[in-house]
PDB file of N, CA and C in Angstrom:
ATOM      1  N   UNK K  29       0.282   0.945 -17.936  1.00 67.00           N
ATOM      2  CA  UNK K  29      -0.709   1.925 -17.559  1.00 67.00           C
ATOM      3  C   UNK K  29       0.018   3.099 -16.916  1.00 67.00           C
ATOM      4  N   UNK K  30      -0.212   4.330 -17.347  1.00 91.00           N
ATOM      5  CA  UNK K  30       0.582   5.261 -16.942  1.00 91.00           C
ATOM      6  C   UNK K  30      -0.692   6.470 -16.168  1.00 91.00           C
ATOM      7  N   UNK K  31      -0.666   6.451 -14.925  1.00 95.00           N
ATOM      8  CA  UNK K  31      -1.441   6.819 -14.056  1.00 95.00           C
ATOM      9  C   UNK K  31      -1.438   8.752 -14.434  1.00 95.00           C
ATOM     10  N   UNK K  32      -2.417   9.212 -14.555  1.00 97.00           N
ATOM     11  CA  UNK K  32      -2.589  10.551 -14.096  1.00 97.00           C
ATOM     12  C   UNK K  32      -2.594  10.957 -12.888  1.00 97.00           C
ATOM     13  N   UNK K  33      -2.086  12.433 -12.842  1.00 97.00           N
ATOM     14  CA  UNK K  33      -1.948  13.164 -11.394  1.00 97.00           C
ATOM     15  C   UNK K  33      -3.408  12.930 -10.651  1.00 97.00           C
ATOM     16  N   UNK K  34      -4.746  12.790 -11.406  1.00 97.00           N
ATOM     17  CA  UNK K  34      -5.909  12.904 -10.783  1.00 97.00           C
ATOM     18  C   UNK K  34      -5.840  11.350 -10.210  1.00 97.00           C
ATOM     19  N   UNK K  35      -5.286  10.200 -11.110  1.00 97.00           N
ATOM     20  CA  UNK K  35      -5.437   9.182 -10.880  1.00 97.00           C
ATOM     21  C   UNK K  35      -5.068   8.980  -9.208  1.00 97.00           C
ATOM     22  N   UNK K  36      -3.314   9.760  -9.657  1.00 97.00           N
ATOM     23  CA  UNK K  36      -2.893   8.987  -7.961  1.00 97.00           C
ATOM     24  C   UNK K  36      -3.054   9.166  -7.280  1.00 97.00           C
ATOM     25  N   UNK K  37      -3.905  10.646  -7.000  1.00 97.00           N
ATOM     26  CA  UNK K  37      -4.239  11.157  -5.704  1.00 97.00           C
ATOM     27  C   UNK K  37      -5.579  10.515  -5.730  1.00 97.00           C
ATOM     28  N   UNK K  38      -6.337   9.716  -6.476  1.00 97.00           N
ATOM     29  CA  UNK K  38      -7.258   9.358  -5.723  1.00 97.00           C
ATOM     30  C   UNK K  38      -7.034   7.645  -5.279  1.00 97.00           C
ATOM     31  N   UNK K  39      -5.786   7.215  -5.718  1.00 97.00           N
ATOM     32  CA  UNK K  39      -5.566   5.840  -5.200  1.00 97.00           C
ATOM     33  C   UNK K  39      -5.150   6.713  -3.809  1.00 97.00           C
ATOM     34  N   UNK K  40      -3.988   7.666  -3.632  1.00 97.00           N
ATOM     35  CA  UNK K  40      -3.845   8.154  -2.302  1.00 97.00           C
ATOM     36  C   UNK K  40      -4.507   8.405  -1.163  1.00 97.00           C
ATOM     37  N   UNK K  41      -5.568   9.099  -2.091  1.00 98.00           N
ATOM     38  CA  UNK K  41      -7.155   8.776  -0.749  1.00 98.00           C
ATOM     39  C   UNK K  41      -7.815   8.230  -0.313  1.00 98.00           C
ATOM     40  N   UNK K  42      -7.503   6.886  -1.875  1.00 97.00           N
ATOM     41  CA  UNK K  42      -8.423   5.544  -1.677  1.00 97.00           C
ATOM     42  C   UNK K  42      -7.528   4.623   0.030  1.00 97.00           C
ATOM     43  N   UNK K  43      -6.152   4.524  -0.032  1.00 97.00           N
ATOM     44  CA  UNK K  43      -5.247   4.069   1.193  1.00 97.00           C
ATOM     45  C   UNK K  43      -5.630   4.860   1.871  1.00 97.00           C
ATOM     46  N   UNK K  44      -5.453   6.014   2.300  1.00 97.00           N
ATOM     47  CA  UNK K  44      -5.204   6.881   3.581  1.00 97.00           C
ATOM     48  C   UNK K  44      -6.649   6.606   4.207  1.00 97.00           C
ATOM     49  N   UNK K  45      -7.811   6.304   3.179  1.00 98.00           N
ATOM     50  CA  UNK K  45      -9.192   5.667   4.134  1.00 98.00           C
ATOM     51  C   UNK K  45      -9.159   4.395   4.261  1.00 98.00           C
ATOM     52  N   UNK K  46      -8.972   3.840   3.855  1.00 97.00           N
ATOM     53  CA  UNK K  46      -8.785   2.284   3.478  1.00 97.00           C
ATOM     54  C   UNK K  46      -9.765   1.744   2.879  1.00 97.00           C
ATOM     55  N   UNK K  47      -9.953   2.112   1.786  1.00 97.00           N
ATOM     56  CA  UNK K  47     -11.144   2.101   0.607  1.00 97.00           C
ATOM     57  C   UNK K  47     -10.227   0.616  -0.034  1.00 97.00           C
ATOM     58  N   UNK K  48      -9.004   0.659  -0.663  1.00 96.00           N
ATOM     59  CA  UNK K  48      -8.530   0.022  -1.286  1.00 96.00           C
ATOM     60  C   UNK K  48      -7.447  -1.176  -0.519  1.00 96.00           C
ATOM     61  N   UNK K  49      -7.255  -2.357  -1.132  1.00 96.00           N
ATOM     62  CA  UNK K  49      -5.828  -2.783  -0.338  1.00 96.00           C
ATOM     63  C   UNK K  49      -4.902  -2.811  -0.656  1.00 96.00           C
ATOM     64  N   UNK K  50      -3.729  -2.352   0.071  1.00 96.00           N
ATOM     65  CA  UNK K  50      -2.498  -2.197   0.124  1.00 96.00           C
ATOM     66  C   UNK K  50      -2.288  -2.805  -1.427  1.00 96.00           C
ATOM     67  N   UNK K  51      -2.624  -4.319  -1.123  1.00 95.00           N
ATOM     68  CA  UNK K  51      -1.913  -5.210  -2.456  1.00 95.00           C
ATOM     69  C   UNK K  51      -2.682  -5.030  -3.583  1.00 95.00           C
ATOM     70  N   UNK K  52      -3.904  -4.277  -3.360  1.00 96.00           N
ATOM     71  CA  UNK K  52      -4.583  -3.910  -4.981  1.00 96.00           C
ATOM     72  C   UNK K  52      -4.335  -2.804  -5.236  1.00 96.00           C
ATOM     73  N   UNK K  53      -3.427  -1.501  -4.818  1.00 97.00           N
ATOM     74  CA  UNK K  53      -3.597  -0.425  -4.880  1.00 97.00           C
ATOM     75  C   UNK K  53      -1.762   0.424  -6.245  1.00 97.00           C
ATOM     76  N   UNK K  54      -2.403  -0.032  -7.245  1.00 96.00           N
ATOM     77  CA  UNK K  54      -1.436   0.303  -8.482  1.00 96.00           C
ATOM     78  C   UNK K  54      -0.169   0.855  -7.320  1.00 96.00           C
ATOM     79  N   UNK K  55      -0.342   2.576  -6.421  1.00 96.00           N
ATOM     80  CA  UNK K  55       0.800   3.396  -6.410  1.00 96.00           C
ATOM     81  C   UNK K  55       2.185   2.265  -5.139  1.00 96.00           C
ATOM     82  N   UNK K  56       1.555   1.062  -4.779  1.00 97.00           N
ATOM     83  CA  UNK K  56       2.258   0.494  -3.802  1.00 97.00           C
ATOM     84  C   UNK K  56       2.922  -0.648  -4.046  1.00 97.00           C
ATOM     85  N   UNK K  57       2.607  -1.436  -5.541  1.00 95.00           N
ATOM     86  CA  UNK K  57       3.103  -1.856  -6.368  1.00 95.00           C
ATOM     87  C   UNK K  57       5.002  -2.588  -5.923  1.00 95.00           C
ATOM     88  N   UNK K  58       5.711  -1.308  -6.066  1.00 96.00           N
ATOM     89  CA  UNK K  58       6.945  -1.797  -5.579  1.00 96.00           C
ATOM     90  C   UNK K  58       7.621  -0.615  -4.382  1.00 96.00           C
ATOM     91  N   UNK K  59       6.439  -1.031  -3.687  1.00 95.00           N
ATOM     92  CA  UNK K  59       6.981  -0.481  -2.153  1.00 95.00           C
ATOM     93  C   UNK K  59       7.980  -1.578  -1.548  1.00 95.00           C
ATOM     94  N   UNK K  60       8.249  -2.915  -1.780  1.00 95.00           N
ATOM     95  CA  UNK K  60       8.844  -3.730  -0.875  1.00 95.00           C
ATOM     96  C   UNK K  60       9.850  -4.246  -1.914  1.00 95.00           C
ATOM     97  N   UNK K  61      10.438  -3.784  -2.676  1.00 97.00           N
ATOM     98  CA  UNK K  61      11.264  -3.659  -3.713  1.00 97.00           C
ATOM     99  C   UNK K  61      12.857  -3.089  -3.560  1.00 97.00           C
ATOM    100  N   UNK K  62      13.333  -3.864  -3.489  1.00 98.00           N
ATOM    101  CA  UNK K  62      14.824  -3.412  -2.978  1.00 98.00           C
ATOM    102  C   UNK K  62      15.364  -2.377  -3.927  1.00 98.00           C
ATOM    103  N   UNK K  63      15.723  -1.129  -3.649  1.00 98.00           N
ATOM    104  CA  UNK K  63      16.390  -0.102  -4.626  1.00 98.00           C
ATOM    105  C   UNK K  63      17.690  -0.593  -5.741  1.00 98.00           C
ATOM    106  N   UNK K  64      18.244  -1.771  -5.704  1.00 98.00           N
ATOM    107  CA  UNK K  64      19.356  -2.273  -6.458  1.00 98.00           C
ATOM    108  C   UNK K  64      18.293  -2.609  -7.499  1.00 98.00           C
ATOM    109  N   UNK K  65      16.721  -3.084  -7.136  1.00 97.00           N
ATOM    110  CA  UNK K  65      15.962  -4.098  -8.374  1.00 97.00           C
ATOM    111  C   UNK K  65      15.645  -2.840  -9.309  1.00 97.00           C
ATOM    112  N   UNK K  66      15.240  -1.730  -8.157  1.00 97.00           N
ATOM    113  CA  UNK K  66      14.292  -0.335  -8.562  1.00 97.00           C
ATOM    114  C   UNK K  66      15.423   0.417  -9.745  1.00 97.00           C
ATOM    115  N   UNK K  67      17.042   0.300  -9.687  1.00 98.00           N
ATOM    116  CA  UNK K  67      17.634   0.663 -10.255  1.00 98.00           C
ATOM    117  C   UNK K  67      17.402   0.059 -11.825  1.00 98.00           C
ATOM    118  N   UNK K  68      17.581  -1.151 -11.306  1.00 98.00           N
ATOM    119  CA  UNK K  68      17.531  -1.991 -12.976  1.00 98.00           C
ATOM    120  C   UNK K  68      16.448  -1.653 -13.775  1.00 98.00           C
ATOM    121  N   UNK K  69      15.023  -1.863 -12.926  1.00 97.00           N
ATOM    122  CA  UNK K  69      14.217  -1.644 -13.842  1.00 97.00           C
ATOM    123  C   UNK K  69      14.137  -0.771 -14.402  1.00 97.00           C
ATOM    124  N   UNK K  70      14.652   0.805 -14.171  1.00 97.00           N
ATOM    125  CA  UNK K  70      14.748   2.345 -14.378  1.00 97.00           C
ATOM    126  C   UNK K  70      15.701   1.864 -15.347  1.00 97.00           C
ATOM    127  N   UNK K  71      17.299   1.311 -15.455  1.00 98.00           N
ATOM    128  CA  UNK K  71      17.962   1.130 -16.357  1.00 98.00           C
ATOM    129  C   UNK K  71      17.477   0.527 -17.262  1.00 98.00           C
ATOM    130  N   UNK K  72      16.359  -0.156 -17.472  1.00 97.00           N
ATOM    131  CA  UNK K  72      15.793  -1.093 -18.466  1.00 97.00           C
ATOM    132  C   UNK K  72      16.683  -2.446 -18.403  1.00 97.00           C
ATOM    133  N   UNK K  73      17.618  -2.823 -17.659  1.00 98.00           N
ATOM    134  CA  UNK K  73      18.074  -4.129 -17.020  1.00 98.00           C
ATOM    135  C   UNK K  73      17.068  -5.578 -16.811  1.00 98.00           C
ATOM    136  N   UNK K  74      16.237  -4.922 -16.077  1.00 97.00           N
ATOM    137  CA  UNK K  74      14.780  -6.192 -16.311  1.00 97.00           C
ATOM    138  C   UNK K  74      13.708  -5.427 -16.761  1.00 97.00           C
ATOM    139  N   UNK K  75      13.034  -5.945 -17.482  1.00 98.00           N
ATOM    140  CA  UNK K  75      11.828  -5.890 -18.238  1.00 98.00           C
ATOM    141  C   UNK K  75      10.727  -5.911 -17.321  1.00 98.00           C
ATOM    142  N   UNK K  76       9.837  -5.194 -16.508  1.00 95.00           N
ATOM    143  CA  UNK K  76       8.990  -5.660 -15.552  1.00 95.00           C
ATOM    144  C   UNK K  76       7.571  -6.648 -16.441  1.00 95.00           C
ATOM    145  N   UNK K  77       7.263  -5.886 -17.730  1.00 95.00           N
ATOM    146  CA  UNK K  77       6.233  -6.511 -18.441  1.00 95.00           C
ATOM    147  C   UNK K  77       6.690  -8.374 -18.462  1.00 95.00           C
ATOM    148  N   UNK K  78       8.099  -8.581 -18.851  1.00 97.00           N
ATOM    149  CA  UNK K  78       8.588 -10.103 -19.143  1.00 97.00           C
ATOM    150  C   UNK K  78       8.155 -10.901 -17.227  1.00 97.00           C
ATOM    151  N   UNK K  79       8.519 -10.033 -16.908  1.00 96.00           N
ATOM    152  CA  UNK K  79       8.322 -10.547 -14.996  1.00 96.00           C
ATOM    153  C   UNK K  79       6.697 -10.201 -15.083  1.00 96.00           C
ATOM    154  N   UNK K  80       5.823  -9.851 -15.091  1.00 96.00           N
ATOM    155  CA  UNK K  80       4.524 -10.051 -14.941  1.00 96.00           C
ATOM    156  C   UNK K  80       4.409 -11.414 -15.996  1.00 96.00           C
ATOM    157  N   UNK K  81       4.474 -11.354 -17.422  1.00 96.00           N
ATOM    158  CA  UNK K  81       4.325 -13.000 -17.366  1.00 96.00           C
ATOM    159  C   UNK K  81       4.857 -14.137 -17.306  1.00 96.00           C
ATOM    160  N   UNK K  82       5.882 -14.251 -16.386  1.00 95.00           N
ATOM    161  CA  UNK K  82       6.486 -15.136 -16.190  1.00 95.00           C
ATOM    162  C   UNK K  82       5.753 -15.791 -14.713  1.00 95.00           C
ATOM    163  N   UNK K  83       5.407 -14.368 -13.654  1.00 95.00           N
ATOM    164  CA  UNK K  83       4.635 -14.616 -12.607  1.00 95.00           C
ATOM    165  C   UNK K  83       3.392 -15.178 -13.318  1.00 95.00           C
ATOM    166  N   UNK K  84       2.141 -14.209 -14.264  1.00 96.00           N
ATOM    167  CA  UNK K  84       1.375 -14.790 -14.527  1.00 96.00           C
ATOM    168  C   UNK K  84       1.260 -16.630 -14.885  1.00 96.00           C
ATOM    169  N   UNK K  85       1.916 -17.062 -15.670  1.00 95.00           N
ATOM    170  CA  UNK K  85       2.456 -18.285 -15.962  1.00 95.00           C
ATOM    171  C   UNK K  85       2.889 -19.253 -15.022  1.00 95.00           C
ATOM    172  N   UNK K  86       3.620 -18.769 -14.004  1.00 95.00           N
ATOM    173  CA  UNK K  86       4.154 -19.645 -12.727  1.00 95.00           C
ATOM    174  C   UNK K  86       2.499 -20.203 -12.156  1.00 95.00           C
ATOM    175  N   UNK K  87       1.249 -18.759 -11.577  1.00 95.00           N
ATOM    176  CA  UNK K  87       0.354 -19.245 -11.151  1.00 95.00           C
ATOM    177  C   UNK K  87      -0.466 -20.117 -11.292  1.00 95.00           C
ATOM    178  N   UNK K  88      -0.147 -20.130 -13.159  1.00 96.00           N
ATOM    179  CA  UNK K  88      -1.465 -20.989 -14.059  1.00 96.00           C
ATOM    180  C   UNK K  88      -2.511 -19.963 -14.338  1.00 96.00           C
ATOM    181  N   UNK K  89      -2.255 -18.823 -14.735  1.00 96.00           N
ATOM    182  CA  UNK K  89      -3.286 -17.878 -15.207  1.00 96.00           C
ATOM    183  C   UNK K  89      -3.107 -17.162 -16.451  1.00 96.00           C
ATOM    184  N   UNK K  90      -4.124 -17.529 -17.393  1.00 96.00           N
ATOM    185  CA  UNK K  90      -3.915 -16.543 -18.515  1.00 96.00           C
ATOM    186  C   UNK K  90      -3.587 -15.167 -18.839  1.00 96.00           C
ATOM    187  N   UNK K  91      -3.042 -14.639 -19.332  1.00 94.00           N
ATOM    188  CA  UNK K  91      -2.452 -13.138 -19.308  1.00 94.00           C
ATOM    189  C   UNK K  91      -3.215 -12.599 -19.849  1.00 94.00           C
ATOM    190  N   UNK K  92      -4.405 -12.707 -20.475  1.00 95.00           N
ATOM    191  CA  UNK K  92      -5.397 -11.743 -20.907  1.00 95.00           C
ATOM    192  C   UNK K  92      -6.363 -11.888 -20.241  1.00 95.00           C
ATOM    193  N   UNK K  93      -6.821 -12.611 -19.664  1.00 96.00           N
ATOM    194  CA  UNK K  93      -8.346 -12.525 -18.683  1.00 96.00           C
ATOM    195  C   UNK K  93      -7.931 -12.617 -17.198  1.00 96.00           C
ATOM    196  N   UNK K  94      -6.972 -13.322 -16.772  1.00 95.00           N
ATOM    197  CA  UNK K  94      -6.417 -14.049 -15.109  1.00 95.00           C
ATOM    198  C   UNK K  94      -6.951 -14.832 -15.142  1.00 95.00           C
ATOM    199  N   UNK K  95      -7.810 -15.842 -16.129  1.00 96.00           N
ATOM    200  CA  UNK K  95      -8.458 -16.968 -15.659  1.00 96.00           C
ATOM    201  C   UNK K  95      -7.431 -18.163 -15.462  1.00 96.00           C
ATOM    202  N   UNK K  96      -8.121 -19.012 -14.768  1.00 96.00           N
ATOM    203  CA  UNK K  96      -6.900 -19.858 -14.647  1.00 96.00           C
ATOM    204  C   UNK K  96      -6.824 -20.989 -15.672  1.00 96.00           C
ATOM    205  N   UNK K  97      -5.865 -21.283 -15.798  1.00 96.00           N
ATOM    206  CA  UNK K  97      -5.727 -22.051 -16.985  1.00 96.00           C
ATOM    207  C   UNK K  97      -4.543 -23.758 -16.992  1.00 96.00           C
ATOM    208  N   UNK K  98      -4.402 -23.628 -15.734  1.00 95.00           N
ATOM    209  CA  UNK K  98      -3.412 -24.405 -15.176  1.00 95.00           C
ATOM    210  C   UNK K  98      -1.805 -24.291 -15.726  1.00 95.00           C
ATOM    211  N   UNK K  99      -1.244 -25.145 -15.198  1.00 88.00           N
ATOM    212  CA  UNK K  99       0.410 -25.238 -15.850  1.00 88.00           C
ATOM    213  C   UNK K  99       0.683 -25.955 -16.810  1.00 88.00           C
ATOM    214  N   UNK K 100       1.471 -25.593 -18.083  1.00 78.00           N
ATOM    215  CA  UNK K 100       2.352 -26.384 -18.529  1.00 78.00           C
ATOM    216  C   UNK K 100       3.069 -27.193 -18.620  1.00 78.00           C
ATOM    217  N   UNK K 101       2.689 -28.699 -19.101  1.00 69.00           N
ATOM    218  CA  UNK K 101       3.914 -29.673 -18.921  1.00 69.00           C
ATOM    219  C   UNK K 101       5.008 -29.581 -19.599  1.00 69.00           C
ATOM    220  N   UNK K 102       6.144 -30.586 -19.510  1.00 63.00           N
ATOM    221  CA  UNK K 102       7.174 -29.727 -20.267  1.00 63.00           C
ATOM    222  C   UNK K 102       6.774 -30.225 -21.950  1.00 63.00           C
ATOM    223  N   UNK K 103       6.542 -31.353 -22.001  1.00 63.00           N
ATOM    224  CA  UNK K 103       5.997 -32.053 -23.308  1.00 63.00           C
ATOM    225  C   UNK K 103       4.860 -30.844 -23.936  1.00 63.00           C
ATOM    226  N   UNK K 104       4.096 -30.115 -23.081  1.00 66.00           N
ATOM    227  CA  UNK K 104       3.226 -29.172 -24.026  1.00 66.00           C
ATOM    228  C   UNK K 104       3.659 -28.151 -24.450  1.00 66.00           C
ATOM    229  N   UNK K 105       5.009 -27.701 -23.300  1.00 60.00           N
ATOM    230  CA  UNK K 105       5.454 -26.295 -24.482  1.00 60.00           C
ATOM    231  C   UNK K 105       6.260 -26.719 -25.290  1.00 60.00           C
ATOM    232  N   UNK K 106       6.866 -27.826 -25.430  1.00 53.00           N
ATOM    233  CA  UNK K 106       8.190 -27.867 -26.397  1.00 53.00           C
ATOM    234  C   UNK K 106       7.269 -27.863 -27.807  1.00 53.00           C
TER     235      UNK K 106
END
């Protein structure tokens, strides 16, 4: 999702009132993100899309709805 200028200034206004939270708010995303990770991902080094479903998957949630869907045994993915 590639945010418009109108977009971010209104997530910006949505924080600065506290309309939104911190952890739902797209522009804060990788505020706590160490600049060595921030490098890679800019280099294309890690894939952030492959790291969203790998997280999705760890939780037990489907990647197209978030429903939950539990975990994988190892016998079901092989």
């Amino acid at each position: 999702m590639k945010l418009t200028t109108e977009e971010i200034n209104y997530y910006k206004a949505a924080a600065t009132l506290g309309l939104i939270p911190d952890e739902e708010n797209p522009i804060f995303i990788f505020n706590q993100t160490n600049k060595d990770l921030l490098i890679d991902i800019i280099n294309g080094r890690i894939d952030c899309v492959e790291m969203v479903k790998m997280q999705m998957k760890n939780r037990g949630l489907d990647q197209k709805t978030g429903k939950w869907i539990g975990w994988k045994t190892e016998e079901e993915s092989c």
